[in-house]
PDB file of C-alpha atoms in Angstrom:
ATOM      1  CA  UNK A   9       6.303 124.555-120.787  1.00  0.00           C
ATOM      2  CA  UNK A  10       3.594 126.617-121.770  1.00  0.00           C
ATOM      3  CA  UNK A  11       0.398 127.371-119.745  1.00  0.00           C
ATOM      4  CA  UNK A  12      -1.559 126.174-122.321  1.00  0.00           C
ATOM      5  CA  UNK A  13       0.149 122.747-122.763  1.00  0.00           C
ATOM      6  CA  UNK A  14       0.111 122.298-118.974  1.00  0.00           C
ATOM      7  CA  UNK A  15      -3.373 123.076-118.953  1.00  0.00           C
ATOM      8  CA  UNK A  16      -3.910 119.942-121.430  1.00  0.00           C
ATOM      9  CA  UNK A  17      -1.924 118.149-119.658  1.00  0.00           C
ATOM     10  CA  UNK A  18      -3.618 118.483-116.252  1.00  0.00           C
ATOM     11  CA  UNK A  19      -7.183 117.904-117.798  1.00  0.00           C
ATOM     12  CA  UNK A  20      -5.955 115.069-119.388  1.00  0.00           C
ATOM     13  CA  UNK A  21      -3.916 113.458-116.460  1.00  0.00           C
ATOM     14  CA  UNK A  22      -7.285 114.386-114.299  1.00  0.00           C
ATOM     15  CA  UNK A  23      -9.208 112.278-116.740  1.00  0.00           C
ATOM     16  CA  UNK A  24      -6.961 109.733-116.957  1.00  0.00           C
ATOM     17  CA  UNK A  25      -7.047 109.103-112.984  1.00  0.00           C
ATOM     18  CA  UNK A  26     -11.073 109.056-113.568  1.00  0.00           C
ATOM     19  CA  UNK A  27     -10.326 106.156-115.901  1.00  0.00           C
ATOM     20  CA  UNK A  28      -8.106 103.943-113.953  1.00  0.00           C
ATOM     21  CA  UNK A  29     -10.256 104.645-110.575  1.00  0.00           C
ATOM     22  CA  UNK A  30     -13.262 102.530-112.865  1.00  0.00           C
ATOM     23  CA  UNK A  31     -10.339 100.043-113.251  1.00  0.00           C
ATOM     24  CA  UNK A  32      -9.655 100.224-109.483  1.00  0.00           C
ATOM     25  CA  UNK A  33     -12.722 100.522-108.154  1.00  0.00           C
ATOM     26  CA  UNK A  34     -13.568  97.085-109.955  1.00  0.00           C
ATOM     27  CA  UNK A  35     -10.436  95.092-107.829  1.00  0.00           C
ATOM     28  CA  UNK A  36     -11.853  96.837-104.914  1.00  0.00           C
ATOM     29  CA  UNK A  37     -15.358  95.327-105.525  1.00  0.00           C
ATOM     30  CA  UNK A  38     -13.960  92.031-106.339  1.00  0.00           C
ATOM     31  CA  UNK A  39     -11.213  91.112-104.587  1.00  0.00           C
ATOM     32  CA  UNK A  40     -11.448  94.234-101.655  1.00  0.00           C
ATOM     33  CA  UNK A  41     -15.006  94.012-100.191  1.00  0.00           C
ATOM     34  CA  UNK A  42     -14.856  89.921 -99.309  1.00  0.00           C
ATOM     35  CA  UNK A  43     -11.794  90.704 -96.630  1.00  0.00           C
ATOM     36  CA  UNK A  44     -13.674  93.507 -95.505  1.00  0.00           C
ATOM     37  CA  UNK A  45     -17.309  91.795 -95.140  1.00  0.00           C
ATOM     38  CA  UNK A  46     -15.154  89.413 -93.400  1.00  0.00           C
ATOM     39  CA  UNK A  47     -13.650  91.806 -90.868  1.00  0.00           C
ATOM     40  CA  UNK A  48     -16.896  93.073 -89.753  1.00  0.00           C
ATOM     41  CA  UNK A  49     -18.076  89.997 -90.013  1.00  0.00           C
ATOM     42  CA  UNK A  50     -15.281  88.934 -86.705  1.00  0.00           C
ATOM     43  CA  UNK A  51     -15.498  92.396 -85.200  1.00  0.00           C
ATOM     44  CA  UNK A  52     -20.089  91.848 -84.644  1.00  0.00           C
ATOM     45  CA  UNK A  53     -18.979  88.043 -83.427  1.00  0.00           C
ATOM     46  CA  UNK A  54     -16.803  89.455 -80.842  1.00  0.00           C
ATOM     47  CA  UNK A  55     -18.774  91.868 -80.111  1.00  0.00           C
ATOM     48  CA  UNK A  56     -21.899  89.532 -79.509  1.00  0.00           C
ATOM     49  CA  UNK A  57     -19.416  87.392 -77.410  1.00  0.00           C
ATOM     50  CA  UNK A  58     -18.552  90.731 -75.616  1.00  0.00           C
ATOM     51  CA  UNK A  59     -22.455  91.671 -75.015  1.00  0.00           C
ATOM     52  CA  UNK A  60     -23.211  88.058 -74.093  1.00  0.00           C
ATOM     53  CA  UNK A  61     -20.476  87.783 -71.277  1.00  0.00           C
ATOM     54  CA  UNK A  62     -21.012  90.688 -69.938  1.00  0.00           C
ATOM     55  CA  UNK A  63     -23.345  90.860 -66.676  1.00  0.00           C
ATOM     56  CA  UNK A  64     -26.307  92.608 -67.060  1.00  0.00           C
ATOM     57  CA  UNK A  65     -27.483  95.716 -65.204  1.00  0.00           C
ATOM     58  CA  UNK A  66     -30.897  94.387 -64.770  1.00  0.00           C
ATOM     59  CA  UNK A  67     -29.888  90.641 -64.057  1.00  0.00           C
ATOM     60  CA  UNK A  68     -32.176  90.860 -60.449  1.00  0.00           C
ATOM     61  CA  UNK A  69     -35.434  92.289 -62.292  1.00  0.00           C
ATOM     62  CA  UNK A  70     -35.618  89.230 -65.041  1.00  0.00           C
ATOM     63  CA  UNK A  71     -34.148  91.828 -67.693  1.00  0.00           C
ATOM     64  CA  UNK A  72     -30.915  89.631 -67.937  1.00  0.00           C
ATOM     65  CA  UNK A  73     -31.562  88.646 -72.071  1.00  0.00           C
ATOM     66  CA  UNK A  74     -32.012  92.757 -72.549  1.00  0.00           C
ATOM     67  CA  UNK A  75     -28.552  93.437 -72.579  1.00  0.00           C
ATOM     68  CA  UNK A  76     -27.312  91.690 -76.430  1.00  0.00           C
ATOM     69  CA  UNK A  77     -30.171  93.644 -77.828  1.00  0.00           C
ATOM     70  CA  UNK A  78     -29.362  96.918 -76.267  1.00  0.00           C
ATOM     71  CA  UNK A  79     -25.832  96.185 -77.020  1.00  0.00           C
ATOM     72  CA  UNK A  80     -26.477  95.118 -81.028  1.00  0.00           C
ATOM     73  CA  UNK A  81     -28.688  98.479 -81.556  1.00  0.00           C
ATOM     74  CA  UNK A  82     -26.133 100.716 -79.538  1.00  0.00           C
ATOM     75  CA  UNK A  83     -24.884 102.066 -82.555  1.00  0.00           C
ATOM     76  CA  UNK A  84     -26.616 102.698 -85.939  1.00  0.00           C
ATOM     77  CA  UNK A  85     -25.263 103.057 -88.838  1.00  0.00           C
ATOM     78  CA  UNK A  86     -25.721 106.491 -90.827  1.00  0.00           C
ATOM     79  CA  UNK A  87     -24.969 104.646 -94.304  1.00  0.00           C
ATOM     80  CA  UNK A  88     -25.973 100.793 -94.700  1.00  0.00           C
ATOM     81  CA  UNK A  89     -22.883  98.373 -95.701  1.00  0.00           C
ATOM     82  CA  UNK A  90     -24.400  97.493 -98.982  1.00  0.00           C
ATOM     83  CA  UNK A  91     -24.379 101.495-100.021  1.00  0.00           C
ATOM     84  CA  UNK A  92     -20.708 101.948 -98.622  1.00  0.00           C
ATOM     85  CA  UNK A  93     -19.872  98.652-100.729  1.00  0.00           C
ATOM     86  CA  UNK A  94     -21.197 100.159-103.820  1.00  0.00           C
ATOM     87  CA  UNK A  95     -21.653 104.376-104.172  1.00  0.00           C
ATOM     88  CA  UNK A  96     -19.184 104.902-101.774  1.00  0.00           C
ATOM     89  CA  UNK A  97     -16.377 102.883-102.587  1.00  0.00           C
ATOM     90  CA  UNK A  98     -16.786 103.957-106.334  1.00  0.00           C
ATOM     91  CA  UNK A  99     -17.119 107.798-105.071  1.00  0.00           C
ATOM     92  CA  UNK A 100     -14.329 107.324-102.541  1.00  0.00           C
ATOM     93  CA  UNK A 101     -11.904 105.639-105.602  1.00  0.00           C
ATOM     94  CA  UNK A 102     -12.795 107.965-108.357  1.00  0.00           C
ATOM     95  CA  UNK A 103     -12.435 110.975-106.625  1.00  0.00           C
ATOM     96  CA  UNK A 104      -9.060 109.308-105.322  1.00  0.00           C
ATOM     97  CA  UNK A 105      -7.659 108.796-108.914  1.00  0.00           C
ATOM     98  CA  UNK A 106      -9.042 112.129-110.332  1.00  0.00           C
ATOM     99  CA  UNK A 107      -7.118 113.803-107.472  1.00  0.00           C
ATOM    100  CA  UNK A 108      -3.643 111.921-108.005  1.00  0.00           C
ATOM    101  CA  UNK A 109      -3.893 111.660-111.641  1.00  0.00           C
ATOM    102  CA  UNK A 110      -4.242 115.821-111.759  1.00  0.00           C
ATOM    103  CA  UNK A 111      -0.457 115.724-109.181  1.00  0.00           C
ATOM    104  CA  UNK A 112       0.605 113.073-111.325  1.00  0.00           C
ATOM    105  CA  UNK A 113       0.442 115.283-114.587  1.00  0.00           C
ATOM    106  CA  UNK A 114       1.842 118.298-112.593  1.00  0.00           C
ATOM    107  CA  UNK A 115       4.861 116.113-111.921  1.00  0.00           C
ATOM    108  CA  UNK A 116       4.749 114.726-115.067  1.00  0.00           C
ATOM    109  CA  UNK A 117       5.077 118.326-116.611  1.00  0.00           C
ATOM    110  CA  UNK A 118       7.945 118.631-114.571  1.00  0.00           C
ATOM    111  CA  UNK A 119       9.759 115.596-115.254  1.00  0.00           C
ATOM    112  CA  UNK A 120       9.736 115.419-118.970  1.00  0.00           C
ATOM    113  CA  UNK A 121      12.856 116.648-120.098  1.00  0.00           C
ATOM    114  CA  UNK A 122      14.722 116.470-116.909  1.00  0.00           C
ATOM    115  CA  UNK A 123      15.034 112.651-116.195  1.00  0.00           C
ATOM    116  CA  UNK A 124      16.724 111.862-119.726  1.00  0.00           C
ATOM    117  CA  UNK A 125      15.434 111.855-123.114  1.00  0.00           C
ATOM    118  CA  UNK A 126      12.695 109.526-122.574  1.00  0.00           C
ATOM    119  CA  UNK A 127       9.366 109.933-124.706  1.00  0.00           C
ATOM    120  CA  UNK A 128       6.162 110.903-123.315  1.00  0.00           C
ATOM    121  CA  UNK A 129       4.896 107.564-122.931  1.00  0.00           C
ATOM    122  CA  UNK A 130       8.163 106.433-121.017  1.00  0.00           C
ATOM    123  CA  UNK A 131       7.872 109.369-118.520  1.00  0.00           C
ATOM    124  CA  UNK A 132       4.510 108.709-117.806  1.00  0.00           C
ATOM    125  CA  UNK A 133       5.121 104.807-116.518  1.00  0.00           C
ATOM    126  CA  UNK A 134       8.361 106.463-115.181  1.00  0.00           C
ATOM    127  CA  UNK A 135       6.113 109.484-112.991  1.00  0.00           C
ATOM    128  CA  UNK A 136       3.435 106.527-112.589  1.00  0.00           C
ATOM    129  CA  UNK A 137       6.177 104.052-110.726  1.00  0.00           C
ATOM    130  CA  UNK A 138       7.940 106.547-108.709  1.00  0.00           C
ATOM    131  CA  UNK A 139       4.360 108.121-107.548  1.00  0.00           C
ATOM    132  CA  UNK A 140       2.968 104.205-106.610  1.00  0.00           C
ATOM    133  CA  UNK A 141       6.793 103.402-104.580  1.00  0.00           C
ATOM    134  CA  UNK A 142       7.033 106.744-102.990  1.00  0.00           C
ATOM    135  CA  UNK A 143       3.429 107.305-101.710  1.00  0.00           C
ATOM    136  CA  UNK A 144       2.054 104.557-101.492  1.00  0.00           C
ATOM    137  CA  UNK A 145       4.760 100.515-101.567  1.00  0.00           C
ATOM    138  CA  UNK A 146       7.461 102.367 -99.260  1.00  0.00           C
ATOM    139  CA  UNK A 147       4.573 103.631 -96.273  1.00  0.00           C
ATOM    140  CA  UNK A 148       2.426 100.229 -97.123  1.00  0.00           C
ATOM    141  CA  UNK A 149       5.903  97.873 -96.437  1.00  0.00           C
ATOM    142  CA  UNK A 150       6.281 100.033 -92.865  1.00  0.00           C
ATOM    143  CA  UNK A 151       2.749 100.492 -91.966  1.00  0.00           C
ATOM    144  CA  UNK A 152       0.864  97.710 -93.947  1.00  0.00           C
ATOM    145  CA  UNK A 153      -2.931  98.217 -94.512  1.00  0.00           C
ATOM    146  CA  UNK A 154      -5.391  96.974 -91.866  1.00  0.00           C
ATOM    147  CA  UNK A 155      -9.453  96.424 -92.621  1.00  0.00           C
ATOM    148  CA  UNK A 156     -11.244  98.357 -90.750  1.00  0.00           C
ATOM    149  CA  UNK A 157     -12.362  98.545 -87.260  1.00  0.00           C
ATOM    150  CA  UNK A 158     -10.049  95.746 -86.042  1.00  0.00           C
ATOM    151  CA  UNK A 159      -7.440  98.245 -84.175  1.00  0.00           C
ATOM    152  CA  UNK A 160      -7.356  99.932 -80.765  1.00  0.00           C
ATOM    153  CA  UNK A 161      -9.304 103.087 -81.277  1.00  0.00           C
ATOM    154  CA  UNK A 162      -7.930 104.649 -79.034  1.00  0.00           C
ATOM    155  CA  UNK A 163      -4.342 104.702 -81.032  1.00  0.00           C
ATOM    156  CA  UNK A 164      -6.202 105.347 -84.695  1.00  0.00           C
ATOM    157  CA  UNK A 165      -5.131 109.500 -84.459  1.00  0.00           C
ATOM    158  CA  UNK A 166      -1.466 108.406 -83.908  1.00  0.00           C
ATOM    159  CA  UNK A 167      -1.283 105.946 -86.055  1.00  0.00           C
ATOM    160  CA  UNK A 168      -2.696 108.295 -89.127  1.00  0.00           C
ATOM    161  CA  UNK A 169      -0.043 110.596 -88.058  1.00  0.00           C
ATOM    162  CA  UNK A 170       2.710 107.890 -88.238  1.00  0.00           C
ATOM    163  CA  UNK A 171       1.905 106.559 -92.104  1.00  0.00           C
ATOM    164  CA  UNK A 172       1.153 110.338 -93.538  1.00  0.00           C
ATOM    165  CA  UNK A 173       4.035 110.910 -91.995  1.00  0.00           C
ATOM    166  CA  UNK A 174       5.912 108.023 -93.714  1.00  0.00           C
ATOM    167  CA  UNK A 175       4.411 109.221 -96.837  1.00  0.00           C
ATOM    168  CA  UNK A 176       5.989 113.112 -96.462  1.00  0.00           C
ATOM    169  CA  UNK A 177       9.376 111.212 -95.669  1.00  0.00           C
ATOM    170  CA  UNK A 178       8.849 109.090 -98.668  1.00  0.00           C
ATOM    171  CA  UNK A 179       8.071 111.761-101.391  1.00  0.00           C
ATOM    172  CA  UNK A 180      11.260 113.711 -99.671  1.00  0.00           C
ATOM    173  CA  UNK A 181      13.424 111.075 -99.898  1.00  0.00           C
ATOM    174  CA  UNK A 182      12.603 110.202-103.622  1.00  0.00           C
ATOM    175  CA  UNK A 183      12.621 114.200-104.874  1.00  0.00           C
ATOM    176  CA  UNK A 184      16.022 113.615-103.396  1.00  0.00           C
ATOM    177  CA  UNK A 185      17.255 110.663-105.126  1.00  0.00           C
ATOM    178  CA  UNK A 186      16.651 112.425-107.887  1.00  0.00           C
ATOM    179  CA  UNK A 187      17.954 115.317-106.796  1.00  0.00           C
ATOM    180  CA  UNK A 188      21.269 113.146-106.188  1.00  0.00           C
ATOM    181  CA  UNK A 189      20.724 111.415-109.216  1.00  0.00           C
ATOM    182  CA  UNK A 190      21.112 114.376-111.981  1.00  0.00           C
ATOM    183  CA  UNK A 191      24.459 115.547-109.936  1.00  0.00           C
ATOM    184  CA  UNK A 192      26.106 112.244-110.030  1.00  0.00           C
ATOM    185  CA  UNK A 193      25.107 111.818-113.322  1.00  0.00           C
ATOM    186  CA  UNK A 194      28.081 113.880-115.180  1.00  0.00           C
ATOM    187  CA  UNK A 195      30.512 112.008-113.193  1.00  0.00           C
ATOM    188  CA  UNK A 196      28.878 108.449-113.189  1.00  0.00           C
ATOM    189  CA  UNK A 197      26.842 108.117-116.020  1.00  0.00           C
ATOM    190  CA  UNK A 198      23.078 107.720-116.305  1.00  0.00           C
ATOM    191  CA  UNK A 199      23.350 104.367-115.440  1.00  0.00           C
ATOM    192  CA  UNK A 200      25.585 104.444-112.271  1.00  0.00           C
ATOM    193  CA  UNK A 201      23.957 107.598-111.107  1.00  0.00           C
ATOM    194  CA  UNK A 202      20.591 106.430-111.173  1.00  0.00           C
ATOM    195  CA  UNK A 203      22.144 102.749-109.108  1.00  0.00           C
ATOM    196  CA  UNK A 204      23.852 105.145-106.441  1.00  0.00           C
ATOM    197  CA  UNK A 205      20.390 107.465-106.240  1.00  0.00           C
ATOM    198  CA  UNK A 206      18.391 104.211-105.829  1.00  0.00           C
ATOM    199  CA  UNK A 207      20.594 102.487-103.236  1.00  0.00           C
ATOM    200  CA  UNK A 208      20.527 106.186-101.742  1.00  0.00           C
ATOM    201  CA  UNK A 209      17.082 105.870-101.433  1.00  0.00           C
ATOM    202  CA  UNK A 210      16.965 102.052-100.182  1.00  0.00           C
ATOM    203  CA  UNK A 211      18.886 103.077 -97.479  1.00  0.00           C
ATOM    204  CA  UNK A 212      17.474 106.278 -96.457  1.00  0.00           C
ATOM    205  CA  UNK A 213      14.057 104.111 -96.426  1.00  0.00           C
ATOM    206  CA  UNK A 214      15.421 101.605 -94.227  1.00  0.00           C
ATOM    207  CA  UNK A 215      16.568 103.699 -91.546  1.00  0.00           C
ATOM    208  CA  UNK A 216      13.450 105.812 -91.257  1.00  0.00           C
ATOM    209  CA  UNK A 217      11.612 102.202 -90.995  1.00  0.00           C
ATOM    210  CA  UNK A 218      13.894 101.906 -88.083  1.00  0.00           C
ATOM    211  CA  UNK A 219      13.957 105.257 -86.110  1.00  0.00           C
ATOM    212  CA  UNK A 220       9.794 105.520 -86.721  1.00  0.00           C
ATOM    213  CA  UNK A 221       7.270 103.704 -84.156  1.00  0.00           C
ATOM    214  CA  UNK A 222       5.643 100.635 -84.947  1.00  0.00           C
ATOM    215  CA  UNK A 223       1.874 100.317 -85.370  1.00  0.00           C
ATOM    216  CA  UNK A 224       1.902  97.391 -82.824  1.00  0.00           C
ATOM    217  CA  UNK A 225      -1.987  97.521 -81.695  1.00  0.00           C
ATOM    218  CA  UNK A 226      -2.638  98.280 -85.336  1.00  0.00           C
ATOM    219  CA  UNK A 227      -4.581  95.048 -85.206  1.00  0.00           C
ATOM    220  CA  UNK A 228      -6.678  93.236 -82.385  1.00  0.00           C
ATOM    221  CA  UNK A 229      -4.597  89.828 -80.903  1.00  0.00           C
ATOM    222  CA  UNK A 230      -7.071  86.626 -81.939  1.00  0.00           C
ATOM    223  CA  UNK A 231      -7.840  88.605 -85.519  1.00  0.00           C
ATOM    224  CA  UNK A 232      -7.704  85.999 -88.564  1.00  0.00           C
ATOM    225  CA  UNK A 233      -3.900  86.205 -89.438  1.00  0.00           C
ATOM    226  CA  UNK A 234      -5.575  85.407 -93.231  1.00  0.00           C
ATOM    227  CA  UNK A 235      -8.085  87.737 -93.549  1.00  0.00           C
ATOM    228  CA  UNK A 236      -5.527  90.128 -92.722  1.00  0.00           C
ATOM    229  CA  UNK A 237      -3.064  89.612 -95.199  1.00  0.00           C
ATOM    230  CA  UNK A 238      -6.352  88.874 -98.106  1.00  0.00           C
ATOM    231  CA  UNK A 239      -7.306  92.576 -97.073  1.00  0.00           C
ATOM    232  CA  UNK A 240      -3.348  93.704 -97.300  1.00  0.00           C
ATOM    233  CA  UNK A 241      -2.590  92.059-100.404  1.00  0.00           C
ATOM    234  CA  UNK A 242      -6.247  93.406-102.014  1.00  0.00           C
ATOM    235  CA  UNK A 243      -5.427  97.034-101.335  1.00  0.00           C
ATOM    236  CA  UNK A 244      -1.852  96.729-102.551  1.00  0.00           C
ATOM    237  CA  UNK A 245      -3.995  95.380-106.036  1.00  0.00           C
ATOM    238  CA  UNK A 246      -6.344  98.125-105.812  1.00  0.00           C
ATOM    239  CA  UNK A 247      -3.244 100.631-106.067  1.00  0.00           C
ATOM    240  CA  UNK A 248      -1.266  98.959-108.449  1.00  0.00           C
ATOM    241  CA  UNK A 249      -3.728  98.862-110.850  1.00  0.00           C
ATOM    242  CA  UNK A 250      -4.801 102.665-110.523  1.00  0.00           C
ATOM    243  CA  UNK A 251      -1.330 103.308-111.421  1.00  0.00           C
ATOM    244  CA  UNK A 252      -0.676 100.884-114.097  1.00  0.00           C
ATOM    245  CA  UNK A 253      -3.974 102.219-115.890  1.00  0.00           C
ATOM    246  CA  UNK A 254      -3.248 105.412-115.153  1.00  0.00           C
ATOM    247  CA  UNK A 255       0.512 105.189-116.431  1.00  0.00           C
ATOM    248  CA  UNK A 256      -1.026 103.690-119.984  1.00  0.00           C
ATOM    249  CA  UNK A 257      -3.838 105.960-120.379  1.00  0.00           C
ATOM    250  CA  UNK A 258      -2.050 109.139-119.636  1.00  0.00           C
ATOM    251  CA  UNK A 259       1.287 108.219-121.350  1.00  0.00           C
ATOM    252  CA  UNK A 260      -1.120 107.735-124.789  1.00  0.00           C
ATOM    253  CA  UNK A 261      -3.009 110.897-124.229  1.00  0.00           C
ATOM    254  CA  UNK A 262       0.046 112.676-123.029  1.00  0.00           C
ATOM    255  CA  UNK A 263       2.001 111.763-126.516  1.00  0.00           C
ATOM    256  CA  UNK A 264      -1.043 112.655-128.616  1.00  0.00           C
ATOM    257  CA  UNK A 265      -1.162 116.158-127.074  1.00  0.00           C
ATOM    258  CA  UNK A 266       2.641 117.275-127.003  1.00  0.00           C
ATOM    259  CA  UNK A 267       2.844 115.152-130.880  1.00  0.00           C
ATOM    260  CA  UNK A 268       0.019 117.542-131.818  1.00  0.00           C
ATOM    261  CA  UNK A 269       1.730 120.829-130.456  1.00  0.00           C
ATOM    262  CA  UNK A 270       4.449 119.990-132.346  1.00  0.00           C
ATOM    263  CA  UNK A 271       3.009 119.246-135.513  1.00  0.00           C
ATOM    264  CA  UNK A 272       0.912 122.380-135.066  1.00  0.00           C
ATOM    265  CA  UNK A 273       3.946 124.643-134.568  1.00  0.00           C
ATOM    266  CA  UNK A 274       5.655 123.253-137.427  1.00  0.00           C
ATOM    267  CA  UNK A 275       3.032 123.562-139.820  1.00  0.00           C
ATOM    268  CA  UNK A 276       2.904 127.896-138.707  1.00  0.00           C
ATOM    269  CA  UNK A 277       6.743 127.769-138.617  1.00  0.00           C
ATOM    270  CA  UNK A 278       6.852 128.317-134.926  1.00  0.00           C
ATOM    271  CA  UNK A 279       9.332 126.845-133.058  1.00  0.00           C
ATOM    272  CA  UNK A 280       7.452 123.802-131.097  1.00  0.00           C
ATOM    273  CA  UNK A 281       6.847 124.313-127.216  1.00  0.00           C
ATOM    274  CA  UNK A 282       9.782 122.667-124.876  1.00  0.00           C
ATOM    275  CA  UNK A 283       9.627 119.460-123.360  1.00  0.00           C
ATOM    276  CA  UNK A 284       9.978 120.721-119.914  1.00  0.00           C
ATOM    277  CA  UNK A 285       9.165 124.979-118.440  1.00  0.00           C
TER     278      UNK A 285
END
């Protein structure tokens, strides 16, 4: 494909990640920030409990009552909750989608062509559901999204490690199916090839759930088994509506942009610019 085309295409797959992080950022907002007010909400009631059991340095000199206060002003907080609720979150999720939706139209640019004569719109949803099961469903089902602050802190540095890590096997694993896919295909059929790729895939999943570590002090023992799983089932929302959105806005601008290089081309007897470089 031409630079210029993949130029458009980036901008408009950037803007079209800016888009659906407004859509996402308002399920985060709604349905996100309750599970999380409510996580913090257990973590300061244990940690009052904590302060209030715990004997006090100065229990002979009558400064026995000290030691909740000192313990509740220990730590202040650079940014208040109501500001990380609100600017941040939207900051955090727009730059999020604005980042993905640029990779998204890079593979995008790559895919269309290669992964059957689909139109523009169809390889959008198609780049849009591989991107959401690759990098985000296949690490979420292993290592499941916990709110924060309700893990051992000590572990939090491996336990980063262990879902980016999921994520790099992921994305291989899928760039292989495909891979396996597009060679099967001459002998199977489209349909047959893409059913062996995807069991493939399945199975290569599976076994790296098995072989990798579990998360097992991911979360505290005595946390609220359904505040956990509102929190879980919130940020698996969150990303499958930055997808979907993104998939629908980018698949319209996409086909407006490649329709109008091809008109274009036509109309100065050019031959129009390939689907794929």
């Amino acid at each position: 494909m031409y630079a210029s085309t993949v130029r458009g295409l980036l901008v408009r797959g950037m803007l079209a990640g800016l888009i659906a992080g407004l859509f996402a950022f308002a399920v985060a907002y709604v349905v996100g920030e309750p599970p999380v007010r409510g996580s913090i909400a257990v973590e300061e009631a244990q940690a009052a409990k904590d302060a209030a059991g715990a004997p006090s340095a100065h229990a002979g000199h009558g400064g026995g009552d000290a030691a909740p206060a000192e313990a509740a002003h220990e730590e202040e907080e650079l940014v208040s909750r109501p500001v990380q609720s609100t600017f941040g979150l939207a900051t955090g999720v727009l730059v999020y989608g604005v980042a993905l939706g640029g990779i998204a139209s890079l593979a995008f640019s790559f895919a269309l062509g290669r992964v059957g004569g689909f139109s523009p719109r169809a390889t959008a949803a198609l780049t849009a559901a591989g991107a959401f099961a690759t990098v985000y469903l296949v690490p979420f089902l292993k290592y499941p999204a916990t709110p924060p602050a309700v893990g051992n802190p000590d572990t939090i540095g491996q336990r980063t490690t262990l879902f980016f890590l999921m994520i790099l096997l992921s994305v291989l694993l899928g760039v292989g199916a495909i891979i396996l896919g597009r060679r099967l295909a001459p002998r199977l059929g489209n349909w047959n090839a893409t059913l062996a790729a995807g069991g493939a895939f399945v199975v290569a999943a599976a076994l790296a759930f098995v072989f990798l570590p579990d998360n097992s002090d991911a979360v505290q023992p005595g946390f609220p088994a359904a505040l956990l799983w509102e929190f879980r089932i919130a940020s698996l929302a969150v990303q499958l509506v930055l997808w979907a959105a993104f998939a629908i806005v980018f698949g319209v601008l996409a086909q407006r942009l490649l329709a109008a290089r091809a008109d274009g081309a036509e109309a100065t007897g050019r031959q129009p610019e390939p689907a794929a470089g």
